[in-house]
Coordinates of C-alpha atoms and ligand atoms in Angstrom, one line a residue:
M1433 CA 18.3 124.9 152.0
Q1434 CA 18.2 128.6 152.6
T1435 CA 14.9 128.8 150.7
L1436 CA 13.6 125.9 152.8
Q1437 CA 14.7 127.5 156.0
A1438 CA 13.2 130.9 155.1
T1439 CA 9.9 129.2 154.2
F1440 CA 10.0 127.3 157.5
K1441 CA 10.4 130.6 159.4
K1442 CA 7.7 132.3 157.5
I1443 CA 5.2 129.5 158.0
F1444 CA 6.0 128.5 161.6
Q1445 CA 7.5 131.7 163.0
T1446 CA 10.5 129.7 164.4
E1447 CA 13.8 128.3 163.2
A1448 CA 14.2 124.7 162.0
T1449 CA 16.7 122.7 164.1
L1450 CA 16.8 119.5 162.0
A1451 CA 16.8 118.5 158.4
V1452 CA 16.2 115.0 156.8
F1453 CA 16.3 113.8 153.2
S1454 CA 14.5 110.8 151.9
P1455 CA 14.9 109.6 148.3
G1456 CA 12.5 108.3 145.7
R1457 CA 13.2 104.8 144.2
V1458 CA 13.3 103.1 140.9
N1459 CA 13.1 99.3 140.5
L1460 CA 15.4 97.7 137.9
I1461 CA 13.7 94.3 137.8
G1462 CA 11.5 92.1 140.0
E1463 CA 8.1 93.7 139.5
H1464 CA 5.0 92.6 141.5
T1465 CA 7.1 90.0 143.2
D1466 CA 7.5 91.6 146.6
Y1467 CA 4.0 90.7 147.9
N1468 CA 4.4 87.3 146.3
G1469 CA 7.4 86.5 148.4
G1470 CA 10.0 86.9 145.6
H1471 CA 13.0 89.1 144.9
V1472 CA 13.3 92.7 143.9
F1473 CA 16.2 94.8 142.6
P1474 CA 15.5 98.5 143.3
C1475 CA 17.7 101.5 144.1
A1476 CA 17.2 104.9 145.7
L1477 CA 17.3 108.1 143.6
S1478 CA 18.9 111.5 144.3
F1479 CA 15.5 113.2 144.1
G1480 CA 13.2 112.9 147.0
T1481 CA 11.6 114.5 150.0
Y1482 CA 13.2 117.1 152.4
A1483 CA 11.8 117.6 155.9
L1484 CA 12.8 120.5 158.1
V1485 CA 11.7 120.3 161.7
S1486 CA 11.5 121.9 165.1
K1487 CA 10.3 120.5 168.4
R1488 CA 7.3 122.1 170.2
N1489 CA 6.6 122.5 173.9
D1490 CA 3.0 121.2 173.6
Q1491 CA 1.7 118.0 171.9
K1492 CA 0.6 119.6 168.7
Y1493 CA 1.9 118.6 165.2
R1494 CA 1.8 121.1 162.4
F1495 CA 2.7 120.1 158.8
Y1496 CA 3.2 122.3 155.7
S1497 CA 4.1 121.0 152.2
M1498 CA 5.6 123.4 149.7
N1499 CA 4.2 121.1 147.0
F1500 CA 0.6 121.7 148.2
P1501 CA 0.5 125.3 149.4
S1502 CA -3.2 125.5 148.8
K1503 CA -3.7 122.9 151.6
G1504 CA -2.1 125.3 154.1
I1505 CA -1.0 124.1 157.5
V1506 CA -2.4 120.7 158.5
S1507 CA -2.4 120.5 162.3
G1508 CA -3.7 118.4 165.2
T1509 CA -2.7 116.8 168.5
L1510 CA -0.7 113.6 168.9
D1511 CA -3.4 111.8 170.8
T1512 CA -6.0 111.9 168.0
L1513 CA -4.5 110.7 164.7
I1514 CA -7.1 109.7 162.2
N1515 CA -7.1 109.4 158.4
T1516 CA -9.3 112.2 157.0
K1517 CA -9.9 113.0 153.4
E1518 CA -9.2 116.7 153.8
D1519 CA -5.7 116.1 155.3
D1520 CA -4.8 114.5 151.9
W1521 CA -1.0 114.1 151.6
A1522 CA -0.6 114.7 155.4
N1523 CA -2.2 111.3 156.1
Y1524 CA 1.2 109.7 155.2
P1525 CA 3.2 111.3 158.0
K1526 CA 0.3 111.0 160.4
G1527 CA 0.1 107.3 159.7
V1528 CA 3.8 106.9 160.5
I1529 CA 3.4 108.8 163.8
D1530 CA 0.5 106.6 164.7
V1531 CA 2.5 103.4 164.1
F1532 CA 5.4 104.8 166.2
Q1533 CA 3.1 105.8 169.1
K1534 CA 1.5 102.3 169.1
R1535 CA 5.0 100.9 169.6
Y1536 CA 6.4 103.4 172.0
E1537 CA 3.9 105.8 173.6
I1538 CA 2.4 109.2 172.8
F1539 CA 5.4 111.6 172.3
A1540 CA 5.8 114.2 175.0
N1541 CA 6.4 116.9 172.5
G1542 CA 4.8 117.9 169.2
F1543 CA 6.7 119.3 166.2
D1544 CA 6.4 121.6 163.2
V1545 CA 7.5 120.0 159.9
L1546 CA 8.0 121.6 156.5
F1547 CA 8.1 119.2 153.6
Y1548 CA 9.4 119.8 150.1
G1549 CA 9.6 117.1 147.4
N1550 CA 11.2 117.1 144.0
I1551 CA 10.1 113.7 142.9
P1552 CA 8.0 114.1 139.8
N1553 CA 4.3 114.1 140.8
G1554 CA 2.4 110.8 140.2
A1555 CA 5.3 109.3 138.4
G1556 CA 5.3 106.0 140.4
L1557 CA 8.7 106.7 141.9
S1558 CA 7.4 106.3 145.4
S1559 CA 6.8 109.8 146.7
S1560 CA 4.5 108.4 149.4
A1561 CA 7.1 105.9 150.8
S1562 CA 9.7 108.7 150.6
L1563 CA 7.4 110.9 152.8
E1564 CA 6.8 108.0 155.2
L1565 CA 10.5 107.3 155.7
A1566 CA 11.3 111.0 156.1
M1567 CA 8.8 111.2 158.9
A1568 CA 10.2 108.0 160.5
V1569 CA 13.7 109.4 160.6
V1570 CA 12.5 112.8 161.9
L1571 CA 10.9 110.9 164.8
R1572 CA 14.1 108.9 165.5
E1573 CA 16.2 112.0 165.5
L1574 CA 13.8 114.2 167.6
F1575 CA 13.3 111.6 170.3
T1576 CA 16.6 109.8 170.0
L1577 CA 14.9 106.4 169.5
K1578 CA 17.0 103.3 169.4
I1579 CA 15.5 101.8 166.3
T1580 CA 17.0 100.1 163.2
M1581 CA 16.3 101.3 159.7
V1582 CA 14.7 97.9 158.8
D1583 CA 12.2 98.4 161.7
M1584 CA 11.4 101.9 160.4
V1585 CA 10.9 100.4 156.9
K1586 CA 8.5 97.9 158.3
M1587 CA 6.6 100.5 160.3
S1588 CA 6.3 102.8 157.3
Q1589 CA 4.9 99.9 155.3
E1590 CA 2.4 99.2 158.1
A1591 CA 1.4 102.9 158.1
E1592 CA 0.6 102.6 154.3
N1593 CA -1.2 99.2 154.7
V1594 CA -3.3 100.1 157.8
F1595 CA -3.6 103.8 158.2
I1596 CA -3.7 104.7 154.5
G1597 CA -5.3 101.4 153.3
V1598 CA -3.0 100.6 150.4
K1599 CA -1.8 97.0 150.5
C1600 CA 1.6 97.6 149.1
G1601 CA 4.5 95.2 149.5
I1602 CA 7.8 96.1 151.3
M1603 CA 9.9 97.1 148.2
D1604 CA 9.4 100.8 148.1
Q1605 CA 10.0 101.5 151.8
F1606 CA 13.0 99.1 151.8
A1607 CA 14.7 100.7 148.8
I1608 CA 14.1 104.2 150.2
G1609 CA 15.3 103.4 153.8
M1610 CA 18.2 101.1 152.9
G1611 CA 19.4 102.7 149.6
K1612 CA 23.1 103.0 149.0
K1613 CA 24.9 105.3 146.6
N1614 CA 25.7 103.7 143.2
H1615 CA 24.3 100.3 144.4
A1616 CA 21.0 98.5 143.8
I1617 CA 19.6 96.2 146.5
L1618 CA 18.8 92.5 145.9
L1619 CA 16.1 91.9 148.5
N1620 CA 14.4 88.6 149.3
C1621 CA 11.0 89.9 150.3
N1622 CA 10.1 86.6 152.1
T1623 CA 13.0 86.7 154.5
L1624 CA 14.1 90.4 154.1
S1625 CA 17.7 89.1 153.6
Y1626 CA 19.4 91.5 151.2
R1627 CA 22.7 92.4 149.6
Y1628 CA 24.0 95.5 147.8
S1629 CA 25.1 95.1 144.2
P1630 CA 27.4 97.8 142.7
L1631 CA 25.8 99.4 139.6
Q1632 CA 28.8 99.1 137.2
L1633 CA 27.2 100.1 134.0
A1634 CA 30.4 101.1 132.1
N1635 CA 29.3 103.5 129.3
Y1636 CA 25.6 103.1 130.0
K1637 CA 23.2 105.1 132.2
I1638 CA 19.8 104.4 133.7
V1639 CA 17.2 106.6 132.1
I1640 CA 13.7 107.0 133.6
S1641 CA 11.0 108.0 131.2
N1642 CA 7.7 109.3 132.6
T1643 CA 4.6 108.5 130.6
N1644 CA 2.9 111.5 132.1
K1645 CA -0.3 109.6 132.1
R1646 CA -2.8 110.6 134.8
R1647 CA -3.1 107.6 137.0
G1648 CA -6.6 106.6 138.0
L1649 CA -7.4 103.1 138.8
A1650 CA -4.0 102.0 140.0
D1651 CA -4.8 101.2 143.6
S1652 CA -7.9 99.1 142.9
K1653 CA -6.2 97.2 140.0
Y1654 CA -3.1 96.7 142.3
N1655 CA -5.3 95.2 145.0
E1656 CA -7.0 93.0 142.4
R1657 CA -3.6 91.5 141.3
R1658 CA -2.8 90.8 145.0
Q1659 CA -6.0 89.0 145.4
E1660 CA -5.5 87.0 142.2
T1661 CA -2.1 85.7 143.2
T1662 CA -3.3 84.9 146.7
Q1663 CA -6.0 82.8 145.0
A1664 CA -3.3 81.1 143.0
L1665 CA -1.2 80.4 146.1
T1666 CA -4.1 78.9 148.0
A1667 CA -4.9 76.5 145.1
L1668 CA -1.2 75.5 144.7
Q1669 CA -0.8 74.9 148.4
K1670 CA -3.3 72.0 148.1
V1671 CA -0.7 70.1 146.1
I1672 CA 2.7 71.4 147.3
E1673 CA 4.1 72.8 150.5
I1674 CA 5.0 76.4 149.9
T1675 CA 4.5 79.7 151.8
S1676 CA 4.6 82.0 148.8
L1677 CA 4.9 81.9 145.0
G1678 CA 8.5 83.0 145.4
D1679 CA 9.2 79.5 146.7
L1680 CA 8.6 78.0 143.3
A1681 CA 11.1 77.6 140.5
P1682 CA 9.6 77.9 137.0
N1683 CA 9.8 74.1 136.3
E1684 CA 8.2 73.3 139.7
F1685 CA 5.4 75.7 138.8
E1686 CA 4.8 74.2 135.4
A1687 CA 4.6 70.7 136.9
I1688 CA 1.6 71.7 139.1
A1689 CA 0.1 74.7 137.2
D1690 CA -2.8 72.6 135.9
V1691 CA -4.5 72.8 139.3
L1692 CA -5.1 76.4 138.5
G1693 CA -8.4 76.1 136.7
S1694 CA -8.6 79.7 135.5
E1695 CA -6.3 80.7 132.6
R1696 CA -6.1 84.2 134.0
I1697 CA -5.1 83.1 137.5
R1698 CA -2.5 80.8 135.9
R1699 CA -0.9 83.7 133.9
R1700 CA -0.8 85.9 137.1
A1701 CA 1.0 83.2 139.0
K1702 CA 3.3 82.5 136.1
H1703 CA 4.4 86.1 136.0
A1704 CA 5.2 86.1 139.8
V1705 CA 7.2 82.8 139.5
Y1706 CA 9.1 83.6 136.3
E1707 CA 9.8 87.3 137.3
N1708 CA 11.4 86.1 140.5
A1709 CA 13.7 83.7 138.5
R1710 CA 14.5 86.5 136.0
T1711 CA 15.5 88.9 138.8
L1712 CA 18.0 86.4 140.2
A1713 CA 19.4 85.8 136.7
A1714 CA 19.6 89.5 136.0
V1715 CA 21.6 90.3 139.2
E1716 CA 23.9 87.4 138.4
A1717 CA 24.4 88.8 134.8
L1718 CA 25.0 92.3 136.1
E1719 CA 27.6 91.1 138.6
H1720 CA 29.4 89.3 135.8
N1721 CA 29.3 92.4 133.6
Q1722 CA 26.9 90.7 131.1
L1723 CA 24.9 93.9 130.5
T1724 CA 23.3 92.5 127.3
T1725 CA 21.8 89.6 129.2
F1726 CA 20.6 92.0 131.9
G1727 CA 18.9 94.1 129.3
Q1728 CA 17.3 91.1 127.6
L1729 CA 15.8 90.0 131.0
M1730 CA 14.4 93.6 131.4
I1731 CA 12.7 93.2 128.0
E1732 CA 11.2 89.8 129.0
S1733 CA 10.1 91.3 132.3
H1734 CA 8.1 93.9 130.4
K1735 CA 6.5 91.4 128.1
S1736 CA 5.4 89.3 131.1
L1737 CA 4.0 92.4 132.9
R1738 CA 2.1 93.2 129.6
D1739 CA 0.8 89.8 128.6
D1740 CA 0.5 87.8 131.7
Y1741 CA 0.2 90.3 134.6
E1742 CA -1.6 92.9 132.5
V1743 CA -0.4 96.0 134.4
T1744 CA 1.2 98.0 131.6
G1745 CA -1.3 99.8 129.4
E1746 CA -0.8 101.6 126.0
E1747 CA 1.4 104.5 127.3
L1748 CA 4.0 102.2 128.9
D1749 CA 3.9 99.8 126.0
V1750 CA 4.5 102.5 123.5
L1751 CA 7.2 104.1 125.6
V1752 CA 9.1 100.8 125.9
S1753 CA 8.7 99.8 122.3
C1754 CA 9.9 103.3 121.1
A1755 CA 12.9 103.0 123.5
L1756 CA 13.9 99.6 122.2
K1757 CA 14.1 100.9 118.6
Q1758 CA 16.8 103.5 119.5
P1759 CA 20.5 102.9 119.1
G1760 CA 22.4 102.2 122.2
V1761 CA 19.5 100.8 124.2
I1762 CA 20.1 97.4 125.8
G1763 CA 17.0 97.1 127.9
S1764 CA 13.7 98.8 128.8
R1765 CA 10.7 98.0 130.9
M1766 CA 8.0 99.5 133.0
T1767 CA 8.9 100.1 136.6
G1768 CA 6.8 100.3 139.8
A1769 CA 3.1 99.3 140.0
G1770 CA 2.4 100.1 136.3
F1771 CA -0.9 101.4 134.8
G1772 CA 1.0 104.6 133.9
G1773 CA 4.0 106.0 135.8
C1774 CA 7.5 105.4 134.4
S1775 CA 9.7 103.1 132.4
V1776 CA 13.4 102.4 133.0
S1777 CA 15.9 101.9 130.2
I1778 CA 19.6 101.2 130.0
V1779 CA 21.0 103.6 127.4
A1780 CA 24.5 104.3 126.1
S1781 CA 25.7 107.6 127.5
D1782 CA 26.5 109.1 124.1
Q1783 CA 23.1 108.2 122.8
I1784 CA 21.0 109.8 125.6
V1785 CA 20.2 113.0 123.7
N1786 CA 19.1 111.1 120.6
F1787 CA 17.1 108.8 122.8
Q1788 CA 15.2 111.6 124.4
Q1789 CA 14.5 113.4 121.1
N1790 CA 13.4 110.3 119.2
V1791 CA 11.3 108.7 122.0
A1792 CA 9.6 112.0 122.8
A1793 CA 8.7 112.6 119.1
E1794 CA 7.4 109.1 118.4
Y1795 CA 5.6 108.7 121.7
A1796 CA 3.9 112.1 121.3
K1797 CA 2.8 111.1 117.8
I1798 CA 0.9 108.1 119.1
I1799 CA -0.2 109.2 122.6
G1800 CA -0.8 112.9 122.0
Y1801 CA 1.5 114.3 124.6
E1802 CA 5.2 114.1 125.5
P1803 CA 7.0 112.0 128.1
T1804 CA 9.6 113.4 130.5
F1805 CA 13.1 112.0 131.0
Y1806 CA 15.5 111.8 134.0
V1807 CA 18.9 110.3 134.0
A1808 CA 19.0 108.4 137.3
D1809 CA 21.5 109.3 139.9
I1810 CA 21.6 106.4 142.4
A1811 CA 21.8 107.7 146.0
D1812 CA 21.8 106.8 149.7
G1813 CA 18.7 106.0 151.7
T1814 CA 16.9 108.3 154.1
K1815 CA 19.2 110.3 156.4
K1816 CA 19.7 113.4 158.5
I1817 CA 21.4 116.2 156.5
S1818 CA 23.0 119.4 157.3
L1819 CA 20.9 122.6 157.6
N1820 CA 23.8 124.4 156.0
S1821 CA 23.8 122.4 152.8
T1822 CA 24.5 124.5 149.7
E1823 CA 23.2 122.0 147.3
K1824 CA 20.5 123.2 144.9
I1825 CA 17.2 121.7 146.1
V1826 CA 14.2 123.8 145.2
E1827 CA 13.4 123.6 141.5
E1828 CA 10.0 125.0 141.4
V1829 CA 7.6 126.1 144.2
Ligands
GLA611 C1 4.2 99.4 144.0 C2 4.1 98.8 145.4 C3 5.3 97.9 145.7 C4 5.4 96.9 144.5 C5 5.4 97.5 143.2 C6 5.3 96.5 142.0 O1 5.3 100.3 143.9 O2 4.2 99.9 146.4 O3 5.2 97.3 146.9 O4 4.5 95.9 144.7 O5 4.2 98.4 143.1 O6 6.5 95.8 141.9

């Protein structure tokens, strides 16, 4: 925190008066179900985005990210917020301010904000949603806004959908805003009803493995999947009254799936329906301490994402199959949007060192470079933190 404060002073020539932390997220099961009206089961992580802030007397905003020092200070005035290519990462907080100002009014004061994130870059652990929620909580604190976290979650998703133009579902923003230490969240993405489920994993830990693959086409492929399941829903609605694929149980789906002429569209819809059922079964298993069943459902989830939804790719498939060969692993699957990014595995605590060594060696032999591993520490959602924190934050600048 001292490093962050000193950097703030150096960049903005003034003292920070407020600090906010916003986590990253990992999803345990329920993938590509959020925008299909199904359930997800994510949790917030202890790494994330820090924001240090001070209010200004004019209506200017100035942003600086310690992760992108070459971009320098990004600045502008609160009455002209537009998405520009050169503003790059800063479009996320700008988008959130824009959505807030449409709901309230243009803020009377501007602000200087320093960001620092320790979420591994491009890992698919939601650094963008983390940044959005950090900005939202900064605005709530600076202007003492009476607003709920769920509202800020929705407004952050709107910023991403409209200002940024990525048609993501609600999962990432919800997990990040509403996260709870040592709990995962079972969220119904249709109704936004949710409950916390304690992560009692006995002698097991959640290990995140990063493919370290450079992600390229992820956004366009993501939007393509959305379009395919929307097409499936429209066709199914001709024979059954449903508002989303999440309304269908697997047997109900099978009874009417023939109306989906295209085999590809049928597989996409099948994934959404079965993954939703798997998610509910997995949470039930976890809550009854049936970890093996939970792990088995994770494995089935990966297969469905690989064969029916086709969002895994060689790197994730190799990572997961290497993981499943290791002793002490009860489940492993891709997590997040896919096409690269990370996998999530449940590994016996006393096998983690072995796991990392063996998976790294085998993966590197096939893919040509090594993966990176993080043992997940499940944390709270976005919140104000003390400016005097002594916790070690800055790992590399
Ligand atoms: C990305 C999106 C989420 C969700 C996942 C897939 O992370 O931002 O809304 O759709 O992919 O489950």
